[in-house]
């Protein structure tokens, strides 16, 4: 496959044409051209989460994926600069794994309601309340919270890691609904926190029943950050990576009846997955993550031109936080998650 750095602009748009209407190309083209040039000049790489808009996801990104893919790829890159198009905790994770490299975010305000829901002091109090119980922390947290943790997880490996610890109970932070999902898959006792994703908590089981009423053959894929009654209605529960893979298995031009799918997750995920799967029909309920949407092509260009906004992690925090992330990476991904 030709590197995106060497690919002519027209070829990039043709590859992205199912996701980006042709009428919009002239709007995006100057930014894309500038970003591709700046990446070459500065030996920079762009890592983009699955929730990035198609004009980022399909054009300037070198690596796209879920939180686990981005962490794994951040650990491997030999670029001098990493631009993380996602949210702040993802950039911090990339920085933990690359302390010598410059890690940039296009907009410093790209936060996360889960990361905001818990502090390092909260984790220390939980440890006092449950002495000796391991702390398992979702990557959607600050480096300070990771530093208080034994091991990190993503939705792509949470169940596997909780089971692999070989203990009767764990403290699982901070997503209450992901914790409930993990608890439903293991006999390990889960002590949870009350954090929620402001995007996934808005979906309801009634929404899904309503979609199914219109089409009983509808295939429902849901992210485990959704409330338990929503997950109970789903045919598949998994990370954004797992959802994309699942849809890929249905993308078969030979099928006599086209499958219909609904992705119970952030809006851009459906845009990106739709473009990659022309033989699948989608219905598109749309809950937008305002933090993910802070990333835009003009801001990426600005970031590469000015080297703003650089992400820093206090070295003393970083040592402990890195250990929790590296323990997670050693487990890899659970199959099908
Ligand atoms: P994954 O992409 O790891 O499934 O996570 C979804 C999410 O909400 C990231 O913020
Ligand atoms: Fe955080 Fe939810 Fe947005 Fe992901 S989708 S960044 S979990 S608020």
Short mmCIF file of C-alpha atoms and ligand atoms in Angstrom, two decimals:
data_model
loop_
_atom_site.label_atom_id
_atom_site.label_comp_id
_atom_site.label_asym_id
_atom_site.label_seq_id
_atom_site.Cartn_x
_atom_site.Cartn_y
_atom_site.Cartn_z
CA UNK A 1 0.00 0.00 0.00
CA UNK A 2 1.31 3.45 -0.93
CA UNK A 3 2.14 5.68 2.05
CA UNK A 4 -0.40 8.45 2.55
CA UNK A 5 2.53 10.91 2.43
CA UNK A 6 3.21 10.03 -1.20
CA UNK A 7 -0.42 9.66 -2.29
CA UNK A 8 -1.76 12.32 -4.70
CA UNK A 9 -4.64 14.40 -3.31
CA UNK A 10 -7.11 13.15 -5.93
CA UNK A 11 -6.35 9.54 -4.98
CA UNK A 12 -6.96 10.35 -1.31
CA UNK A 13 -10.34 11.85 -2.12
CA UNK A 14 -11.28 8.92 -4.33
CA UNK A 15 -10.49 6.56 -1.46
CA UNK A 16 -12.62 8.74 0.85
CA UNK A 17 -15.39 9.48 -1.61
CA UNK A 18 -18.05 7.37 0.08
CA UNK A 19 -17.48 9.35 3.30
CA UNK A 20 -16.86 12.89 2.03
CA UNK A 21 -19.29 14.45 -0.45
CA UNK A 22 -17.49 15.68 -3.60
CA UNK A 23 -18.94 19.14 -3.14
CA UNK A 24 -16.97 19.46 0.12
CA UNK A 25 -13.58 18.51 -1.34
CA UNK A 26 -12.53 22.07 -2.32
CA UNK A 27 -13.15 23.15 1.29
CA UNK A 28 -10.90 20.48 2.76
CA UNK A 29 -8.22 20.22 0.05
CA UNK A 30 -6.00 23.22 1.03
CA UNK A 31 -5.81 22.04 4.64
CA UNK A 32 -5.15 18.43 3.67
CA UNK A 33 -2.40 19.46 1.28
CA UNK A 34 -0.75 21.65 3.93
CA UNK A 35 -1.01 18.95 6.61
CA UNK A 36 0.52 16.28 4.36
CA UNK A 37 3.42 18.64 3.56
CA UNK A 38 3.96 19.56 7.22
CA UNK A 39 3.94 15.88 8.23
CA UNK A 40 6.70 15.20 5.68
CA UNK A 41 8.77 18.23 6.69
CA UNK A 42 8.54 17.57 10.43
CA UNK A 43 8.53 13.76 10.46
CA UNK A 44 5.13 13.79 12.16
CA UNK A 45 2.50 11.10 12.40
CA UNK A 46 -1.25 11.58 12.96
CA UNK A 47 -3.09 9.09 15.14
CA UNK A 48 -6.88 9.45 14.89
CA UNK A 49 -9.61 7.82 16.94
CA UNK A 50 -12.57 6.13 15.22
CA UNK A 51 -14.77 9.07 16.33
CA UNK A 52 -12.91 11.57 14.15
CA UNK A 53 -14.82 13.11 11.25
CA UNK A 54 -14.26 11.49 7.83
CA UNK A 55 -12.21 14.44 6.51
CA UNK A 56 -9.63 13.65 9.20
CA UNK A 57 -10.13 9.88 9.40
CA UNK A 58 -9.89 9.18 5.66
CA UNK A 59 -7.33 11.76 4.54
CA UNK A 60 -4.57 12.94 6.90
CA UNK A 61 -4.54 10.18 9.55
CA UNK A 62 -1.69 7.65 9.38
CA UNK A 63 -3.17 5.35 12.00
CA UNK A 64 -6.86 5.08 12.88
CA UNK A 65 -8.49 2.92 15.51
CA UNK A 66 -9.89 2.50 18.98
CA UNK A 67 -8.15 3.57 22.19
CA UNK A 68 -6.19 0.32 22.37
CA UNK A 69 -4.96 0.49 18.76
CA UNK A 70 -3.84 4.10 19.25
CA UNK A 71 -1.93 3.18 22.42
CA UNK A 72 -0.31 0.16 20.74
CA UNK A 73 0.67 2.18 17.67
CA UNK A 74 1.93 5.11 19.76
CA UNK A 75 4.31 2.66 21.42
CA UNK A 76 5.75 1.68 18.00
CA UNK A 77 6.13 4.93 16.07
CA UNK A 78 9.53 6.31 15.07
CA UNK A 79 8.17 9.74 14.11
CA UNK A 80 9.53 12.80 15.96
CA UNK A 81 6.08 14.31 16.47
CA UNK A 82 2.76 12.62 17.25
CA UNK A 83 -0.45 14.57 16.64
CA UNK A 84 -3.25 12.86 18.53
CA UNK A 85 -6.67 13.51 17.04
CA UNK A 86 -8.84 12.20 19.81
CA UNK A 87 -9.07 13.51 23.35
CA UNK A 88 -6.56 14.63 25.96
CA UNK A 89 -6.21 11.33 27.84
CA UNK A 90 -5.26 9.59 24.57
CA UNK A 91 -2.51 12.15 23.97
CA UNK A 92 -1.27 11.69 27.54
CA UNK A 93 -1.12 7.93 26.95
CA UNK A 94 0.92 8.52 23.77
CA UNK A 95 3.24 10.83 25.74
CA UNK A 96 3.67 8.25 28.52
CA UNK A 97 4.81 5.74 25.92
CA UNK A 98 7.05 8.29 24.13
CA UNK A 99 8.55 10.55 26.78
CA UNK A 100 11.25 11.80 24.37
CA UNK A 101 8.84 12.72 21.56
CA UNK A 102 6.70 15.79 21.08
CA UNK A 103 3.00 14.90 21.44
CA UNK A 104 0.52 17.50 20.20
CA UNK A 105 -3.23 17.92 20.42
CA UNK A 106 -5.03 20.23 17.99
CA UNK A 107 -7.21 21.58 20.82
CA UNK A 108 -6.27 21.35 24.50
CA UNK A 109 -9.92 21.52 25.55
CA UNK A 110 -10.71 18.06 24.11
CA UNK A 111 -11.53 16.37 27.43
CA UNK A 112 -13.74 13.45 28.45
CA UNK A 113 -16.57 13.16 30.99
CA UNK A 114 -15.14 9.85 32.23
CA UNK A 115 -11.66 11.30 32.77
CA UNK A 116 -13.26 14.24 34.62
CA UNK A 117 -15.25 11.95 36.92
CA UNK A 118 -12.37 10.85 39.16
CA UNK A 119 -9.21 12.27 40.73
CA UNK A 120 -6.01 10.70 42.05
CA UNK A 121 -7.19 11.55 45.61
CA UNK A 122 -10.40 9.55 44.99
CA UNK A 123 -8.31 6.52 44.01
CA UNK A 124 -6.14 6.84 47.13
CA UNK A 125 -9.30 6.91 49.27
CA UNK A 126 -10.64 3.79 47.56
CA UNK A 127 -7.35 2.01 48.23
CA UNK A 128 -7.69 2.90 51.92
CA UNK A 129 -11.24 1.59 51.97
CA UNK A 130 -10.36 -1.67 50.17
CA UNK A 131 -6.79 -2.47 51.20
CA UNK A 132 -4.98 -4.94 48.97
CA UNK A 133 -7.64 -4.88 46.21
CA UNK A 134 -6.04 -4.17 42.80
CA UNK A 135 -7.08 -0.98 41.00
CA UNK A 136 -8.01 -1.56 37.35
CA UNK A 137 -8.40 1.71 35.49
CA UNK A 138 -10.02 2.44 32.14
CA UNK A 139 -7.65 4.40 29.87
CA UNK A 140 -10.26 7.17 29.82
CA UNK A 141 -8.56 8.79 32.84
CA UNK A 142 -5.84 11.35 33.51
CA UNK A 143 -2.19 10.32 33.90
CA UNK A 144 -2.50 11.23 37.60
CA UNK A 145 -5.26 8.65 38.05
CA UNK A 146 -3.35 6.06 36.02
CA UNK A 147 -0.37 6.65 38.32
CA UNK A 148 -2.47 5.45 41.28
CA UNK A 149 -3.55 2.31 39.40
CA UNK A 150 -2.19 -1.22 39.08
CA UNK A 151 -3.17 -1.76 35.47
CA UNK A 152 -5.07 0.05 32.73
CA UNK A 153 -7.66 -1.46 30.41
CA UNK A 154 -9.68 -0.42 27.37
CA UNK A 155 -13.02 -1.80 26.23
CA UNK A 156 -10.91 -4.03 23.93
CA UNK A 157 -9.34 -6.00 26.79
CA UNK A 158 -11.10 -5.17 30.09
CA UNK A 159 -12.66 -8.60 30.72
CA UNK A 160 -9.47 -10.42 29.78
CA UNK A 161 -7.29 -8.35 32.10
CA UNK A 162 -9.68 -8.49 35.07
CA UNK A 163 -9.73 -12.29 34.77
CA UNK A 164 -5.97 -12.57 34.21
CA UNK A 165 -5.23 -10.84 37.52
CA UNK A 166 -6.33 -14.03 39.31
CA UNK A 167 -7.90 -12.21 42.27
CA UNK A 168 -11.43 -12.53 43.74
CA UNK A 169 -12.23 -8.79 43.46
CA UNK A 170 -10.97 -5.63 41.83
CA UNK A 171 -11.67 -1.90 42.01
CA UNK A 172 -12.70 -0.96 38.46
CA UNK A 173 -12.62 2.76 37.59
CA UNK A 174 -14.24 5.05 36.57
CA UNK A 175 -17.01 3.91 34.17
CA UNK A 176 -19.93 2.43 36.09
CA UNK A 177 -21.46 0.92 32.96
CA UNK A 178 -18.27 -0.63 31.61
CA UNK A 179 -17.75 -2.01 35.14
CA UNK A 180 -21.27 -3.53 35.07
CA UNK A 181 -20.58 -5.05 31.66
CA UNK A 182 -17.30 -6.59 32.86
CA UNK A 183 -19.10 -7.88 35.99
CA UNK A 184 -21.64 -9.60 33.73
CA UNK A 185 -18.82 -11.49 31.99
CA UNK A 186 -16.75 -12.66 34.96
CA UNK A 187 -17.08 -14.12 38.44
CA UNK A 188 -14.55 -11.58 39.75
CA UNK A 189 -16.31 -9.16 42.12
CA UNK A 190 -16.22 -5.62 40.74
CA UNK A 191 -16.15 -2.52 42.93
CA UNK A 192 -17.23 0.31 40.63
CA UNK A 193 -17.19 4.13 40.50
CA UNK A 194 -19.96 6.43 39.30
CA UNK A 195 -18.37 7.83 36.13
CA UNK A 196 -20.34 7.92 32.88
CA UNK A 197 -19.64 8.77 29.26
CA UNK A 198 -21.83 11.75 28.40
CA UNK A 199 -22.34 10.36 24.88
CA UNK A 200 -23.20 6.71 25.58
CA UNK A 201 -25.30 7.33 28.69
CA UNK A 202 -27.86 9.13 26.51
CA UNK A 203 -28.89 5.98 24.60
CA UNK A 204 -31.92 4.14 25.99
CA UNK A 205 -33.30 0.61 25.66
CA UNK A 206 -36.55 2.19 24.39
CA UNK A 207 -34.55 3.72 21.47
CA UNK A 208 -33.39 0.25 20.45
CA UNK A 209 -36.80 -1.38 20.80
CA UNK A 210 -38.17 1.42 18.64
CA UNK A 211 -35.57 0.76 15.89
CA UNK A 212 -36.35 -2.97 16.03
CA UNK A 213 -40.07 -2.37 15.71
CA UNK A 214 -39.42 -0.81 12.30
CA UNK A 215 -37.06 -3.65 11.29
CA UNK A 216 -36.96 -6.88 13.35
CA UNK A 217 -33.89 -8.09 11.38
CA UNK A 218 -31.87 -5.06 12.48
CA UNK A 219 -28.43 -5.93 13.93
CA UNK A 220 -27.65 -3.82 17.01
CA UNK A 221 -24.02 -3.18 17.98
CA UNK A 222 -23.41 -1.26 21.21
CA UNK A 223 -20.39 0.14 23.02
CA UNK A 224 -19.96 -1.12 26.62
CA UNK A 225 -20.02 2.47 27.92
CA UNK A 226 -23.82 2.31 27.35
CA UNK A 227 -26.18 1.62 30.29
CA UNK A 228 -26.86 -2.10 31.06
CA UNK A 229 -30.47 -2.07 29.77
CA UNK A 230 -29.17 -0.81 26.41
CA UNK A 231 -26.51 -3.55 26.27
CA UNK A 232 -29.19 -6.15 27.11
CA UNK A 233 -30.94 -5.22 23.84
CA UNK A 234 -27.78 -5.49 21.70
CA UNK A 235 -26.66 -8.37 19.45
CA UNK A 236 -22.99 -7.47 19.94
CA UNK A 237 -21.18 -5.45 22.60
CA UNK A 238 -17.60 -4.32 22.05
CA UNK A 239 -15.07 -1.58 21.49
CA UNK A 240 -15.20 0.64 18.42
CA UNK A 241 -12.57 -1.68 16.89
CA UNK A 242 -14.74 -4.73 17.64
CA UNK A 243 -17.80 -3.06 16.13
CA UNK A 244 -15.94 -2.17 12.92
CA UNK A 245 -14.68 -5.77 12.62
CA UNK A 246 -18.15 -7.18 13.25
CA UNK A 247 -19.68 -5.01 10.51
CA UNK A 248 -16.83 -6.07 8.19
CA UNK A 249 -17.98 -9.70 8.48
CA UNK A 250 -21.41 -8.67 7.11
CA UNK A 251 -20.05 -6.68 4.16
CA UNK A 252 -20.66 -9.34 1.54
CA UNK A 253 -21.85 -8.30 -1.93
CA UNK A 254 -23.16 -11.86 -2.59
CA UNK A 255 -25.85 -11.70 0.11
CA UNK A 256 -29.36 -11.69 -1.31
CA UNK A 257 -30.68 -9.45 1.47
CA UNK A 258 -28.56 -6.48 2.53
CA UNK A 259 -28.02 -6.50 6.31
CA UNK A 260 -29.15 -3.46 8.31
CA UNK A 261 -27.11 -2.32 11.26
CA UNK A 262 -27.31 0.31 13.98
CA UNK A 263 -24.18 1.36 15.87
CA UNK A 264 -25.01 2.55 19.38
CA UNK A 265 -22.05 4.86 19.76
CA UNK A 266 -20.71 8.24 18.62
CA UNK A 267 -21.91 9.63 15.25
CA UNK A 268 -18.67 9.73 13.25
CA UNK A 269 -18.10 6.03 13.88
CA UNK A 270 -21.15 5.26 11.72
CA UNK A 271 -19.94 7.66 9.01
CA UNK A 272 -16.53 5.98 8.87
CA UNK A 273 -17.82 2.41 9.08
CA UNK A 274 -20.54 3.09 6.49
CA UNK A 275 -17.94 4.28 4.00
CA UNK A 276 -15.88 1.13 4.50
CA UNK A 277 -18.86 -1.26 4.12
CA UNK A 278 -20.86 -0.50 0.97
CA UNK A 279 -22.86 -3.74 1.21
CA UNK A 280 -24.37 -2.94 4.60
CA UNK A 281 -27.21 -0.48 5.31
CA UNK A 282 -27.11 1.61 8.45
CA UNK A 283 -29.60 3.55 10.50
CA UNK A 284 -27.89 6.44 12.16
CA UNK A 285 -28.97 7.67 15.56
CA UNK A 286 -26.49 10.41 16.31
CA UNK A 287 -24.99 11.27 19.71
CA UNK A 288 -22.03 13.53 19.20
CA UNK A 289 -18.95 13.70 21.45
CA UNK A 290 -18.25 17.44 21.71
CA UNK A 291 -14.68 16.74 22.83
CA UNK A 292 -13.79 14.57 19.85
CA UNK A 293 -15.37 17.19 17.59
CA UNK A 294 -12.93 19.87 18.76
CA UNK A 295 -10.43 18.43 16.28
CA UNK A 296 -10.63 19.99 12.83
CA UNK A 297 -8.38 20.16 9.78
CA UNK A 298 -7.50 23.87 10.34
CA UNK A 299 -6.55 23.11 13.96
CA UNK A 300 -4.37 20.16 12.90
CA UNK A 301 -2.59 22.40 10.40
CA UNK A 302 -2.09 25.06 13.08
CA UNK A 303 -0.77 22.45 15.49
CA UNK A 304 1.85 21.22 13.01
CA UNK A 305 2.87 24.77 12.02
CA UNK A 306 3.26 26.14 15.53
CA UNK A 307 3.86 22.91 17.49
CA UNK A 308 0.93 23.84 19.74
CA UNK A 309 -0.49 22.34 21.89
CA UNK A 310 2.12 20.14 23.44
CA UNK A 311 1.08 17.60 26.06
CA UNK A 312 3.33 17.22 29.11
CA UNK A 313 3.17 14.74 31.96
CA UNK A 314 5.08 15.32 35.21
CA UNK A 315 7.98 12.81 35.08
CA UNK A 316 7.25 11.46 38.58
CA UNK A 317 3.61 10.81 37.68
CA UNK A 318 4.66 9.47 34.29
CA UNK A 319 6.84 6.67 35.71
CA UNK A 320 3.93 5.13 37.61
CA UNK A 321 1.28 5.85 34.98
CA UNK A 322 3.49 4.33 32.25
CA UNK A 323 3.84 1.13 34.27
CA UNK A 324 0.02 0.74 34.40
CA UNK A 325 -0.29 1.35 30.64
CA UNK A 326 2.58 -0.99 29.78
CA UNK A 327 1.05 -3.74 31.92
CA UNK A 328 -2.10 -3.35 29.83
CA UNK A 329 -0.22 -3.46 26.52
CA UNK A 330 1.45 -6.71 27.57
CA UNK A 331 -2.02 -8.36 27.59
CA UNK A 332 -2.93 -7.18 24.07
CA UNK A 333 -6.51 -7.36 22.79
CA UNK A 334 -9.24 -9.87 23.69
CA UNK A 335 -10.50 -11.76 20.67
CA UNK A 336 -13.70 -10.25 19.28
CA UNK A 337 -13.66 -7.26 21.69
P1 LIG B 1 -12.87 2.65 22.19
O1 LIG B 1 -12.57 3.29 20.88
O2 LIG B 1 -11.61 2.20 22.87
O3 LIG B 1 -13.88 1.56 22.07
O4 LIG B 1 -13.46 3.78 23.17
C1 LIG B 1 -14.52 4.57 22.87
C2 LIG B 1 -14.43 5.89 23.52
O5 LIG B 1 -15.37 6.42 23.98
C3 LIG B 1 -13.15 6.55 23.52
O6 LIG B 1 -13.27 7.74 24.15
FE1 LIG B 2 -15.15 10.52 26.70
FE2 LIG B 2 -17.47 9.52 25.90
FE3 LIG B 2 -16.31 11.41 24.43
FE4 LIG B 2 -15.25 8.93 24.54
S1 LIG B 2 -17.20 9.50 23.69
S2 LIG B 2 -14.15 10.87 24.74
S3 LIG B 2 -15.74 8.34 26.65
S4 LIG B 2 -17.07 11.66 26.53
#
